Coordinates of C-alpha atoms in Angstrom, one line a residue:
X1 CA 9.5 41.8 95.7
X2 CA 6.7 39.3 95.0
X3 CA 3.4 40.4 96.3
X4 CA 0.5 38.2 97.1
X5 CA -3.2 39.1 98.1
X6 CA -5.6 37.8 101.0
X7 CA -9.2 37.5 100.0
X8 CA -11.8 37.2 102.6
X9 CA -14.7 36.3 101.1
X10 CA -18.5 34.8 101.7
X11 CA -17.4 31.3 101.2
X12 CA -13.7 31.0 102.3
X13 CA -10.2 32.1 101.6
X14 CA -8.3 33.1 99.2
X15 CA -4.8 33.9 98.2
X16 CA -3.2 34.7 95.2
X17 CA -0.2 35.9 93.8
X18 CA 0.2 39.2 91.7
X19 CA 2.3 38.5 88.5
X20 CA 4.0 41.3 86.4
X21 CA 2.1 44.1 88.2
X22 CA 4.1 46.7 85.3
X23 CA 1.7 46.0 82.5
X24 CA -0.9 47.5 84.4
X25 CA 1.1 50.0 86.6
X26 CA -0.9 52.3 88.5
X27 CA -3.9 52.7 86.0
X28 CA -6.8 51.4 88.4
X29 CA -9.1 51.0 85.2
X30 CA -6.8 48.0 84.2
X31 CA -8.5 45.9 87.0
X32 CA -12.0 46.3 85.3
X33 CA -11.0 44.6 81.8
X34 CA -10.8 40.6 82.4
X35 CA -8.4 39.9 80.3
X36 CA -5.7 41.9 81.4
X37 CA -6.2 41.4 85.2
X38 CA -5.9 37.5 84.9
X39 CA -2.6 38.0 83.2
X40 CA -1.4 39.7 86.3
X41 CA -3.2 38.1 88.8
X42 CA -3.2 34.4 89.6
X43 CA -5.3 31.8 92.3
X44 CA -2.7 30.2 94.3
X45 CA -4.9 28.7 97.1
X46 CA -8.7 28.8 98.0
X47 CA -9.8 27.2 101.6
X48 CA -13.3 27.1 102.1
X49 CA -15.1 27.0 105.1
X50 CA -16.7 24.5 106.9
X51 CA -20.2 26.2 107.8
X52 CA -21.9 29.2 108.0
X53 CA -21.3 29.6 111.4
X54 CA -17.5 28.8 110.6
X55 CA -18.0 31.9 108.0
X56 CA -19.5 33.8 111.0
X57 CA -17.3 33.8 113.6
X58 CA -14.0 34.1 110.7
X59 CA -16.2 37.3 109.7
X60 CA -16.8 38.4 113.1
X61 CA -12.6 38.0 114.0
X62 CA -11.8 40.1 110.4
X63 CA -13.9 43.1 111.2
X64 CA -12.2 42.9 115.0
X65 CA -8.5 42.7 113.4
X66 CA -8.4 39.4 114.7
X67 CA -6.5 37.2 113.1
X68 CA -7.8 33.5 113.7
X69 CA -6.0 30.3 113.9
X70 CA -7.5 29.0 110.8
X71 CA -6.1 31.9 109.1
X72 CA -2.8 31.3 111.0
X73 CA -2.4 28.0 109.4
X74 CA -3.9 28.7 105.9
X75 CA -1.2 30.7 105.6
X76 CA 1.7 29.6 107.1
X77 CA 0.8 26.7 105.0
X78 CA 0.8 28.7 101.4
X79 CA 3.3 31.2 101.4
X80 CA 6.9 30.8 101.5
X81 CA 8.6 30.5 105.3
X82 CA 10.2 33.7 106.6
X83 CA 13.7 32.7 108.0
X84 CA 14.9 34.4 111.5
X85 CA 16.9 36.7 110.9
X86 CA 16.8 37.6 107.4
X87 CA 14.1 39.9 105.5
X88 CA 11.4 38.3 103.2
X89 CA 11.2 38.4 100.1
X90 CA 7.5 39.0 99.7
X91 CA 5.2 40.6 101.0
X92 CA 1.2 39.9 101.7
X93 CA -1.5 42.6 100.4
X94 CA -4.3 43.1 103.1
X95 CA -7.4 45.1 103.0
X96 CA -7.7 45.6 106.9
X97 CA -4.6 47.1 108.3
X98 CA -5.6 45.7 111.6
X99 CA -5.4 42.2 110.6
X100 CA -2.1 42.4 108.6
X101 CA -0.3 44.1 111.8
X102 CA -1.6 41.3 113.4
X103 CA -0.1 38.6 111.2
X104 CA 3.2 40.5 111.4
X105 CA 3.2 40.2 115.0
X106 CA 2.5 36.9 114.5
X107 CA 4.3 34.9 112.1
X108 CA 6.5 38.0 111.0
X109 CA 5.5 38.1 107.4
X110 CA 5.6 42.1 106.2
X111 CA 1.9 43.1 105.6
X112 CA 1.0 46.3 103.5
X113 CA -2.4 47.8 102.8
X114 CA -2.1 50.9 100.2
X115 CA -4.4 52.1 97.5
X116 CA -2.8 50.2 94.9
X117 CA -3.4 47.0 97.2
X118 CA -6.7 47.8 97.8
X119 CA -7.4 48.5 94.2
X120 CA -6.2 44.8 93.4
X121 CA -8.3 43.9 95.7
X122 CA -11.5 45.0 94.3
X123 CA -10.5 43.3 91.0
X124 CA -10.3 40.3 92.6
X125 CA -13.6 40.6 94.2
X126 CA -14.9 42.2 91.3
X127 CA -13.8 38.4 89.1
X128 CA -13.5 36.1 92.0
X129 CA -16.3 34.2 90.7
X130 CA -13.7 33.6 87.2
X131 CA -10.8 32.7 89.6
X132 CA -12.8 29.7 91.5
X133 CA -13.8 26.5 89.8
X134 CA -17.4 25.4 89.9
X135 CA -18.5 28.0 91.4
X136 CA -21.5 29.9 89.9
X137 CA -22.0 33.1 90.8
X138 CA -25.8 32.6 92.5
X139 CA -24.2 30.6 94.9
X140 CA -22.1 33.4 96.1
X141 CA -24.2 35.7 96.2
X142 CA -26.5 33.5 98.4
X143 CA -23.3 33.3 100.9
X144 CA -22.6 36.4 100.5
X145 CA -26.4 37.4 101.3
X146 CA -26.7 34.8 104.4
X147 CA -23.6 36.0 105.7
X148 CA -25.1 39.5 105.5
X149 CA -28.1 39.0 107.3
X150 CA -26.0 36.5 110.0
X151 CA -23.7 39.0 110.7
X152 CA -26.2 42.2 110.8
X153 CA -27.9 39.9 113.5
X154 CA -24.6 39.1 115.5
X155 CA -23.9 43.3 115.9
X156 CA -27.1 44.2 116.6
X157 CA -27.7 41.3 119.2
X158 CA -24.5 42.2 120.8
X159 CA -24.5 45.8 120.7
X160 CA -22.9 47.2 123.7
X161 CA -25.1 50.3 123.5
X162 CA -28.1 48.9 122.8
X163 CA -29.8 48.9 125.9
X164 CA -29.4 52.8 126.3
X165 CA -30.7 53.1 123.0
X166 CA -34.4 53.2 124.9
X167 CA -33.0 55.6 127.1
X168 CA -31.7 57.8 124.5
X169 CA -35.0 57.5 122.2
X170 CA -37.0 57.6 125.5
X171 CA -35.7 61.3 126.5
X172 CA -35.5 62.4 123.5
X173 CA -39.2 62.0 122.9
X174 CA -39.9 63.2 126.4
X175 CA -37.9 66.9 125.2
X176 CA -40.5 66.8 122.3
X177 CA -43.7 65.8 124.2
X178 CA -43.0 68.9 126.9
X179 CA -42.6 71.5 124.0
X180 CA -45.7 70.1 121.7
X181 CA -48.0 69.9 125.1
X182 CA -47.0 73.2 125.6
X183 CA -48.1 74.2 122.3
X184 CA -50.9 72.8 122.1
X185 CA -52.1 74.0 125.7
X186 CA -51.8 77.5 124.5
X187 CA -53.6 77.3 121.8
X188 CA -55.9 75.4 123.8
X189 CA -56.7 78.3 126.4
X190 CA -56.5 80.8 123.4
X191 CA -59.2 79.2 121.5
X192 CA -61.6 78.1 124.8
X193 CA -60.9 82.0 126.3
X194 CA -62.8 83.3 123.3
X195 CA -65.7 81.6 125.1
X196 CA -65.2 81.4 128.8
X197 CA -61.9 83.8 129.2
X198 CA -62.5 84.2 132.6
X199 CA -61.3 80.6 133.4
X200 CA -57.8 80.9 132.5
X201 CA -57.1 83.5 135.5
X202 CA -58.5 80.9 137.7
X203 CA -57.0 77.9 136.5
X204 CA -53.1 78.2 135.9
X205 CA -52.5 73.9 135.3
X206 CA -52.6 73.6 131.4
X207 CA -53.6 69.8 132.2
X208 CA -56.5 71.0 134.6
X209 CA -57.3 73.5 132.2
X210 CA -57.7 71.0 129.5
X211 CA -60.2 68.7 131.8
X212 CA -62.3 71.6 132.4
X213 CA -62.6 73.1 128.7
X214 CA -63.6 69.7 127.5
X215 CA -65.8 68.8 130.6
X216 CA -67.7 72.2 131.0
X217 CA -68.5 72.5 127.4
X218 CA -70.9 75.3 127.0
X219 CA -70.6 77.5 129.9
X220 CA -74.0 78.9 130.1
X221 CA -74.9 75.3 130.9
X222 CA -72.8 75.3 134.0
X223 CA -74.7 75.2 137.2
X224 CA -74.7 74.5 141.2
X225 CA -75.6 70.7 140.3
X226 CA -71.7 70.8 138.6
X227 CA -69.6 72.0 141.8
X228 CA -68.9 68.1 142.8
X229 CA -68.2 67.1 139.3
X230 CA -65.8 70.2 139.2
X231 CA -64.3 69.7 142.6
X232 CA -62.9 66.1 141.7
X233 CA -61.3 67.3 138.6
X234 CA -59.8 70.7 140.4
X235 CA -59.3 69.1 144.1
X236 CA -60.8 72.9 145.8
X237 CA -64.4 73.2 146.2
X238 CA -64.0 76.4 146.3
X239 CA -62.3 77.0 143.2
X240 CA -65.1 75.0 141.6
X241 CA -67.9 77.3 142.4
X242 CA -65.2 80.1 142.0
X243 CA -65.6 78.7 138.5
X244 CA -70.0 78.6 137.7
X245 CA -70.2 81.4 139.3
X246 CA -67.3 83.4 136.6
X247 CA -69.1 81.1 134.3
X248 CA -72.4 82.8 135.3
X249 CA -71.1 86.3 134.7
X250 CA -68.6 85.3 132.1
X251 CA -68.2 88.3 129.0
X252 CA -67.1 85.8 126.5
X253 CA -69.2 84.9 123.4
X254 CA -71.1 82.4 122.3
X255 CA -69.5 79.3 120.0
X256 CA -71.8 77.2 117.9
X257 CA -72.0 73.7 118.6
X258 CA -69.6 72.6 115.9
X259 CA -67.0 74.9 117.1
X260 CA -67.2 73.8 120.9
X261 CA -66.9 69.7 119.5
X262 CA -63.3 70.9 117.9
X263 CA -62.8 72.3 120.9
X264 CA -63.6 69.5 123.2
X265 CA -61.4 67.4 120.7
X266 CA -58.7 68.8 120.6
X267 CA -58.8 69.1 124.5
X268 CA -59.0 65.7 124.5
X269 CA -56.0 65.3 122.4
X270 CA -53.9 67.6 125.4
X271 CA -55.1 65.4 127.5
X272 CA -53.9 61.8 126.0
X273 CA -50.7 63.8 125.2
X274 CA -50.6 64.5 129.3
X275 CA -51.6 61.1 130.4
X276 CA -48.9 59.6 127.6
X277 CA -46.4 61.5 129.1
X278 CA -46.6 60.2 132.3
X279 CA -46.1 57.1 131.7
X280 CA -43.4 57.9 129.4
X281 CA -41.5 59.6 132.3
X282 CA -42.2 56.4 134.5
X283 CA -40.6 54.0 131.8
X284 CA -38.0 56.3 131.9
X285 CA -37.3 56.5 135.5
X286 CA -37.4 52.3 135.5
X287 CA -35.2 52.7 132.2
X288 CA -32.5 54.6 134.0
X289 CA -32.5 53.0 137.3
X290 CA -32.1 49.1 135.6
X291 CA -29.1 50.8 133.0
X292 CA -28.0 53.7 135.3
X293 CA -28.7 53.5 139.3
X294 CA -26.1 55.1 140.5
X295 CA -26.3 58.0 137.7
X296 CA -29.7 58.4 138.6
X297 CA -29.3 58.4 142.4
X298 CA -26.8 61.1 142.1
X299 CA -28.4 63.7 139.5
X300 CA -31.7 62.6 139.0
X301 CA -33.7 59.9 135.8
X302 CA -34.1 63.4 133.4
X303 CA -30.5 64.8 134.0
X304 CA -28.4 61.6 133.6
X305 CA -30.8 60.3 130.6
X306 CA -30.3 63.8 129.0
X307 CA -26.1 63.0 129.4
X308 CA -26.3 59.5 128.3
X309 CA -28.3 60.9 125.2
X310 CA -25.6 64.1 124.7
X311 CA -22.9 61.7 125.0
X312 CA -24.5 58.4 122.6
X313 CA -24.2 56.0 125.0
X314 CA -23.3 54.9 128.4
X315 CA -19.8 53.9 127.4
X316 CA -19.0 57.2 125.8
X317 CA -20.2 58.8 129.1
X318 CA -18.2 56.5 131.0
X319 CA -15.1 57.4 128.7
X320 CA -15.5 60.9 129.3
X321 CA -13.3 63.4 132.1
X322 CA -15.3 65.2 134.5
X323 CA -14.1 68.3 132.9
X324 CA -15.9 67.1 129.2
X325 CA -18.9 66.0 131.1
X326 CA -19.1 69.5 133.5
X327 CA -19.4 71.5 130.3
X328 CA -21.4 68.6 127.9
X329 CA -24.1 70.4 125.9
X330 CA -22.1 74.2 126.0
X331 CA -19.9 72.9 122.8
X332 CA -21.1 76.0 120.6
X333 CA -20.7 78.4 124.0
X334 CA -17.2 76.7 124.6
X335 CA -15.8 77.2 120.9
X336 CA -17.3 80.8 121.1
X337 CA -15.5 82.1 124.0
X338 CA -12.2 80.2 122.9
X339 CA -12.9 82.2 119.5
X340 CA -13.1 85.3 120.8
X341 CA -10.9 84.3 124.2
X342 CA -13.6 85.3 126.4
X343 CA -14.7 83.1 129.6
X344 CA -15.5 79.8 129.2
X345 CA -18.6 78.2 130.3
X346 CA -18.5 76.6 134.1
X347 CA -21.7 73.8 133.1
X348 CA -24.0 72.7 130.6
X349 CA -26.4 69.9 130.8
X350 CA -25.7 69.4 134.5
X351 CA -27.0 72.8 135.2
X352 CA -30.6 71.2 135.3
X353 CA -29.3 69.4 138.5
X354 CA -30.8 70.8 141.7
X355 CA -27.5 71.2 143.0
X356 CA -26.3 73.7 140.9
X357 CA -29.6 75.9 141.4
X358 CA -29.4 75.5 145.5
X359 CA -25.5 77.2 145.6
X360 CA -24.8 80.7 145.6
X361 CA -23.6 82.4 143.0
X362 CA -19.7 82.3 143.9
X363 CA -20.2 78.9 144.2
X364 CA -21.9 77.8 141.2
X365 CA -18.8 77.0 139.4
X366 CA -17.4 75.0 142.1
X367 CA -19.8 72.6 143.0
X368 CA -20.6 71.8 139.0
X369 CA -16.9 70.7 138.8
X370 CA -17.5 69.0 142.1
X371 CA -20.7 67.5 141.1
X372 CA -19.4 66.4 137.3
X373 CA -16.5 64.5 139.3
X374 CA -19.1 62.3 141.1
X375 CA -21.1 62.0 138.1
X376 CA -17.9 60.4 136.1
X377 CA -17.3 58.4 139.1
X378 CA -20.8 56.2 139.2
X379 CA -20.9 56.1 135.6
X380 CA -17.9 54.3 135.0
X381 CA -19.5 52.3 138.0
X382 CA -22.7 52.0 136.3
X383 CA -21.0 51.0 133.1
X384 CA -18.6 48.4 134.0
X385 CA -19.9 46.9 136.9
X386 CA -21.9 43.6 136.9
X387 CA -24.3 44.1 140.0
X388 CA -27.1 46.3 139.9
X389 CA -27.0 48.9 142.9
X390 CA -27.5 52.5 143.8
X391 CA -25.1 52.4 146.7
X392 CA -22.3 54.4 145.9
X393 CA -24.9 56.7 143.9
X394 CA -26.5 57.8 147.4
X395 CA -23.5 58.4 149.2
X396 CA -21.7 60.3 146.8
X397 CA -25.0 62.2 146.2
X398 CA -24.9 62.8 150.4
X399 CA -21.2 63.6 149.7
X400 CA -22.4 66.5 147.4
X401 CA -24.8 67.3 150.2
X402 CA -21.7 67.9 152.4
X403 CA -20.0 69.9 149.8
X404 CA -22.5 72.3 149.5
X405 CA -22.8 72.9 153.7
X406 CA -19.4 73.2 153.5
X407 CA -19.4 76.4 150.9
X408 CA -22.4 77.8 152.4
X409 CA -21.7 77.0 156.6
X410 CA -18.2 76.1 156.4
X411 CA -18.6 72.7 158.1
X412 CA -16.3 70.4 157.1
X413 CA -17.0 67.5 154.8
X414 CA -16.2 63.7 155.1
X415 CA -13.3 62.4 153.0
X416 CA -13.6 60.3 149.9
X417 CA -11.8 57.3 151.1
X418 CA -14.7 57.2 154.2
X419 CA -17.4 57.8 152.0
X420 CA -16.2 54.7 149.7
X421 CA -15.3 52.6 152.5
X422 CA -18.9 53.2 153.5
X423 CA -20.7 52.7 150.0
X424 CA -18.3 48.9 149.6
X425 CA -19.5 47.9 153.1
X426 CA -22.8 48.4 152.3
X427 CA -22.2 46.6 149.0
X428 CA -21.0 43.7 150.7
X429 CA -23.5 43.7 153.2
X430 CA -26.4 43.4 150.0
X431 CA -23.8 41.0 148.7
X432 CA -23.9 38.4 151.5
X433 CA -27.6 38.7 151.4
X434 CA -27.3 37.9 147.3
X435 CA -25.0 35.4 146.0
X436 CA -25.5 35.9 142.9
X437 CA -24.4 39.5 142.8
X438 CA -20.6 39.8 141.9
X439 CA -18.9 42.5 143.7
X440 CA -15.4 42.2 142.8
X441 CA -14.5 43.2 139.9
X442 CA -16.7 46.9 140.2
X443 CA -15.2 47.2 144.0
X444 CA -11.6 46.8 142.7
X445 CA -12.0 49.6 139.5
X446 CA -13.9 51.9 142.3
X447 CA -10.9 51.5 145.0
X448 CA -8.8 51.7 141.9
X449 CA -10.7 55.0 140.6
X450 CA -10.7 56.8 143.8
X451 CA -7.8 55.9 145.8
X452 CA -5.1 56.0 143.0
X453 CA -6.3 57.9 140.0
X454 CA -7.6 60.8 141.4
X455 CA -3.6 62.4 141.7
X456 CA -3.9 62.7 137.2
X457 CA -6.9 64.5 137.8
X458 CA -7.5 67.9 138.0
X459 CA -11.1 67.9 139.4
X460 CA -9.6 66.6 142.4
X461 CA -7.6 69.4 143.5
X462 CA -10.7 70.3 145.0
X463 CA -11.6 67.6 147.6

């Protein structure tokens, strides 16, 4: 059976035809050796393309297992017809098996991508610039090099995930800022409390206690003339004279003046670290409700940032059950206890949710299934809906309300057809108002998610 190769390349493509494919066999060092491989393997066709941005998109389709219509025809036009009905009597060499399953589909010529073919393959892109005519090998590597760079672009400017990226780098960042802060406060207090160690008893904020060491300095110089000063940065007047007068009677020694400047500075440092992290947790909490709204409605900016982050992106979150997402960040706990067939753990990262903390302890099981179920309800909503809103985040967060009155007082919750009803009635009410927001597509997928899928999943035994 004759065999011929596709070559996508930088400037166009290519087809040839392998020749007498015995004299080289299966030895993969053949392909390296000039002479030999141009024996076996001839250029039948070459069809360059018209542009770069012709390159581009015929890139862009390859990588997708798309095949395009300008591949459709380039080969249709080169290779012998395939007759209905009968078997060819050739068969094409691919590198991407998506593509050549595509062109079988297609125009029904038999595709095959083995080792073998592959190996061809990087002969002929290992000679291709011998094969072509006129062309010099700087000028492919100049496509090959714009291509690069034009397709890099293209995936990161279209990058599905890349707006959660900030969200993902955002709480990551946050995690380490809250244990360095931490840190650095204790060694803070350690370090001022061999001078004034009577202030730490008094003053349990690590911030406040920051303000202080660097604003009191030496404490013998504290005074009456300091209570006001104090008072602003404490908010009690009476914890500020609480403070000169311990300062007054304070056993602690005496620092020199070069000690209490490395003390004052790296206060300071605390407190830029402080004042940074605020504002990092605001960015955050805009962050989540622009990507997220409904996420964050429901379990709070932190939480859902900390599950977007667990799970790489938005998408993947959206992709995953409720029972993946209830037990997301217990992996090494989960393959424990199915090691040593012990009990399984009920939640992971959703634990941090206020929910979970407010039921009993018979209970806590039950509402983190409950609560991971509404969680991979409004991010699929989040994820594949056009509008921006937190509607259907609030309800089912007042649903979870009702959930947990109805473990701990037994009254009986609404249903979730009333509580969607009332979330899409709302929607449309915001949609009238806005013209611009498109509601149906999001409102069918949530009728479709709630009022039809919820019989192939377990977590919904439970409403």
């Amino acid at each position: 059976m004759a065999l011929h190769l596709l070559f996508e390349s930088a400037s166009g493509y290519s087809l040839f035809h392998a020749y007498g494919l015995d004299e080289i066999g299966q030895n993969t060092e053949a392909v390296l050796d000039l002479t030999r491989f141009s024996k076996v393997i001839k250029l039948t066709s070459f069809h360059p393309f018209s542009s770069a941005l012709d390159a581009l998109n015929q890139c862009n389709a390859i990588s997708e297992g798309i095949m395009t219509e300008e591949l459709r025809n380039f080969l249709e036009m080169n290779l012998p017809k395939v007759k209905d009905g009968k078997k060819a009597k050739f068969s094409l060499g691919v590198a991407e098996p998506k593509v050549g399953s595509q062109v079988f589909e297609v125009t029904k010529i038999p595709c095959q991508s083995n080792e073998f073919v592959l190996e061809l393959l990087r002969g002929v892109r290992l000679h291709f610039d011998r094969f072509i005519k006129d062309l010099k090998p700087s000028d492919l590597e100049k496509a090959q090099l714009g291509l690069g760079h034009s397709y890099s672009r293209a995936k990161v400017k279209f990058n599905v995930n890349r707006v959660d990226n900030m969200v993902i780098q955002a709480i990551f960042l946050l995690d380490t800022l809250d244990k360095d802060i931490n840190s650095f406060s204790m060694r803070v207090r350690e370090w001022y409390s061999w001078h004034f160690p009577e202030l730490a008893k008094i003053v349990n904020d690590n911030y406040l206690y920051a303000k202080i060491a660097k604003f009191a300095e030496n404490k013998s110089d504290l005074s009456e003339n300091h209570i006001p000063e104090l008072s602003e940065l404490v908010g009690d007047e009476e914890k500020a004279k609480e403070i000169v007068e311990a300062a007054k009677a304070s056993m602690g020694q005496d620092l020199s003046p070069i000690d209490l400047i490395n003390v004052q500075q790296f206060a300071q440092r605390v407190i830029n670290l402080s004042e940074y992290r605020k504002k990092l947790y605001e960015y955050l909490v805009t962050k989540m409700n622009d990507i997220a709204p409904n996420l964050a409605s429901l379990i709070g900016e932190v939480v859902g940032a900390r599950l977007i982050s667990h799970a790489g992106s938005l998408s993947n979150l959206a992709k995953c059950p409720s029972s993946t997402l209830q037990i997301l960040g217990t992996e090494k706990a989960l393959f424990r206890a199915l090691k040593t067939q012990g009990n399984t753990p009920k939640y992971g990262l959703i634990f941090h949710s206020s929910f979970i903390g407010r039921a009993s302890a018979r209970n806590k099981g039950r509402i983190a299934r409950y609560l991971a179920n509404r969680c991979s309800i409004v991010s699929r909503i989040d994820c594949f809906s056009e509008g921006n809103t937190s509607v259907f985040g609030q309800k089912l967060r007042e649903q979870v309300e009702e959930r947990l009155d109805f473990y701990d007082k037994g009254v009986a919750p609404r249903k979730n057809v009333d509580v969607m009803k009332d979330a899409i009635e709302s929607v449309l009410n915001v949609a009238e108002k806005d013209a611009g927001f498109r509601t149906i597509p999001f409102l069918v997928y949530t009728l479709d998610v709630v009022c039809f899928r919820r019989r192939k999943s377990r977590s919904w035994r439970h409403n």
